[in-house]
Amino acid sequence: MSGTAHSAVEHGHEHDHGNRLYFLTWLWLLLITVLEVGVVLVHMPRAILVAVLLLMTVLKSGLIVANFMHLRFEKLNMIYIILTPMIFALIMWYGVALDY
C-alpha cells in the first residue's frame, strides 16, 4: 500500500470514529432531554425539581463542550467554561433572593 493510500485509509477510520462519537453524543443529549421532560411531568417538590434540572443541564453542557467544542482533552478550559456561568448564576440568584 502506498503512503497516500495508507494515510487515506487511516483518515477514513478516524472519520468513522468521529461520526460514531457525534452520534452517541446526540443520542445522550436526546436521552437527557427526554429525562428532563419526564422529570417535569412527575410532580415533586420545586427545590428538588430545580436541582435535578440544573444537574441535567450541566451534564448536557459538559457533553456539548467536550465533544462539539473539542475540549475533552483540555480539562481546565472545560471546567472554566462550565463553572463560570454557574458562578454568575449564583451571584444573580443571591442578588434576587435579597429582595424577598
Coordinates of C-alpha atoms in Angstrom, one line a residue:
M1 CA 0.0 0.0 0.0
S2 CA 1.4 3.4 -0.9
G3 CA 1.9 6.2 1.6
T4 CA -1.1 8.2 0.4
A5 CA -3.4 5.2 0.2
H6 CA -2.4 4.2 3.7
S7 CA -3.0 7.7 5.1
A8 CA -6.4 7.8 3.4
V9 CA -7.4 4.6 5.0
E10 CA -6.3 5.8 8.4
H11 CA -8.1 9.1 7.8
G12 CA -11.3 7.2 6.9
H13 CA -11.2 5.2 10.2
E14 CA -10.7 8.4 12.2
H15 CA -13.7 9.9 10.4
D16 CA -15.9 6.9 11.1
H17 CA -14.9 7.1 14.7
G18 CA -15.7 10.8 14.8
N19 CA -19.2 10.2 13.3
R20 CA -19.8 7.5 15.9
L21 CA -18.8 9.9 18.7
Y22 CA -21.1 12.6 17.4
F23 CA -24.0 10.1 17.0
L24 CA -23.5 8.9 20.6
T25 CA -23.3 12.5 21.8
W26 CA -26.6 13.3 20.1
L27 CA -28.1 10.2 21.5
W28 CA -27.1 11.1 25.1
L29 CA -28.4 14.7 24.6
L30 CA -31.7 13.3 23.4
L31 CA -31.9 10.9 26.3
I32 CA -31.2 13.6 28.8
T33 CA -33.8 15.9 27.2
V34 CA -36.4 13.1 27.4
L35 CA -35.5 12.6 31.1
E36 CA -35.9 16.4 31.7
V37 CA -39.4 16.3 30.2
G38 CA -40.2 13.2 32.3
V39 CA -38.9 14.9 35.5
V40 CA -41.1 17.9 34.8
L41 CA -44.2 15.7 34.4
V42 CA -43.6 13.9 37.7
H43 CA -44.8 16.1 40.5
M44 CA -42.1 16.7 43.0
P45 CA -41.1 19.5 45.3
R46 CA -39.9 22.6 43.4
A47 CA -36.5 22.6 45.0
I48 CA -35.7 19.0 44.0
L49 CA -37.1 19.7 40.5
V50 CA -34.9 22.7 40.0
A51 CA -31.8 20.8 41.4
V52 CA -32.4 17.8 39.1
L53 CA -33.0 20.1 36.0
L54 CA -29.9 22.1 36.8
L55 CA -27.8 18.9 37.1
M56 CA -29.1 17.6 33.8
T57 CA -28.3 21.0 32.2
V58 CA -24.8 20.8 33.5
L59 CA -24.5 17.3 32.1
K60 CA -25.7 18.4 28.7
S61 CA -23.4 21.4 28.6
G62 CA -20.5 19.2 29.5
L63 CA -21.3 16.9 26.6
I64 CA -21.6 19.8 24.2
V65 CA -18.4 21.4 25.4
A66 CA -16.4 18.2 25.4
N67 CA -17.4 16.8 22.0
F68 CA -18.7 19.6 19.8
M69 CA -16.2 22.3 21.0
H70 CA -13.4 19.7 21.1
L71 CA -12.4 20.5 24.6
R72 CA -12.5 17.0 26.1
F73 CA -8.7 16.9 26.2
E74 CA -8.4 20.4 27.7
K75 CA -9.8 19.8 31.1
L76 CA -9.0 23.2 32.6
N77 CA -10.7 25.1 29.8
M78 CA -13.7 22.8 30.0
I79 CA -14.0 23.4 33.8
Y80 CA -13.8 27.2 33.3
I81 CA -16.5 27.1 30.6
I82 CA -18.9 25.1 32.8
L83 CA -18.2 26.8 36.1
T84 CA -18.2 30.4 35.1
P85 CA -21.9 30.7 34.2
M86 CA -22.8 28.7 37.3
I87 CA -20.9 31.2 39.5
F88 CA -22.6 34.2 37.7
A89 CA -26.0 32.5 38.2
L90 CA -25.3 32.1 41.9
I91 CA -24.4 35.7 42.2
M92 CA -27.5 36.8 40.4
W93 CA -29.7 34.4 42.5
Y94 CA -28.2 35.9 45.7
G95 CA -29.0 39.4 44.4
V96 CA -32.6 38.5 43.7
A97 CA -33.0 36.5 46.9
L98 CA -32.2 39.6 49.0
D99 CA -35.4 41.2 47.6
Y100 CA -37.7 38.6 49.3

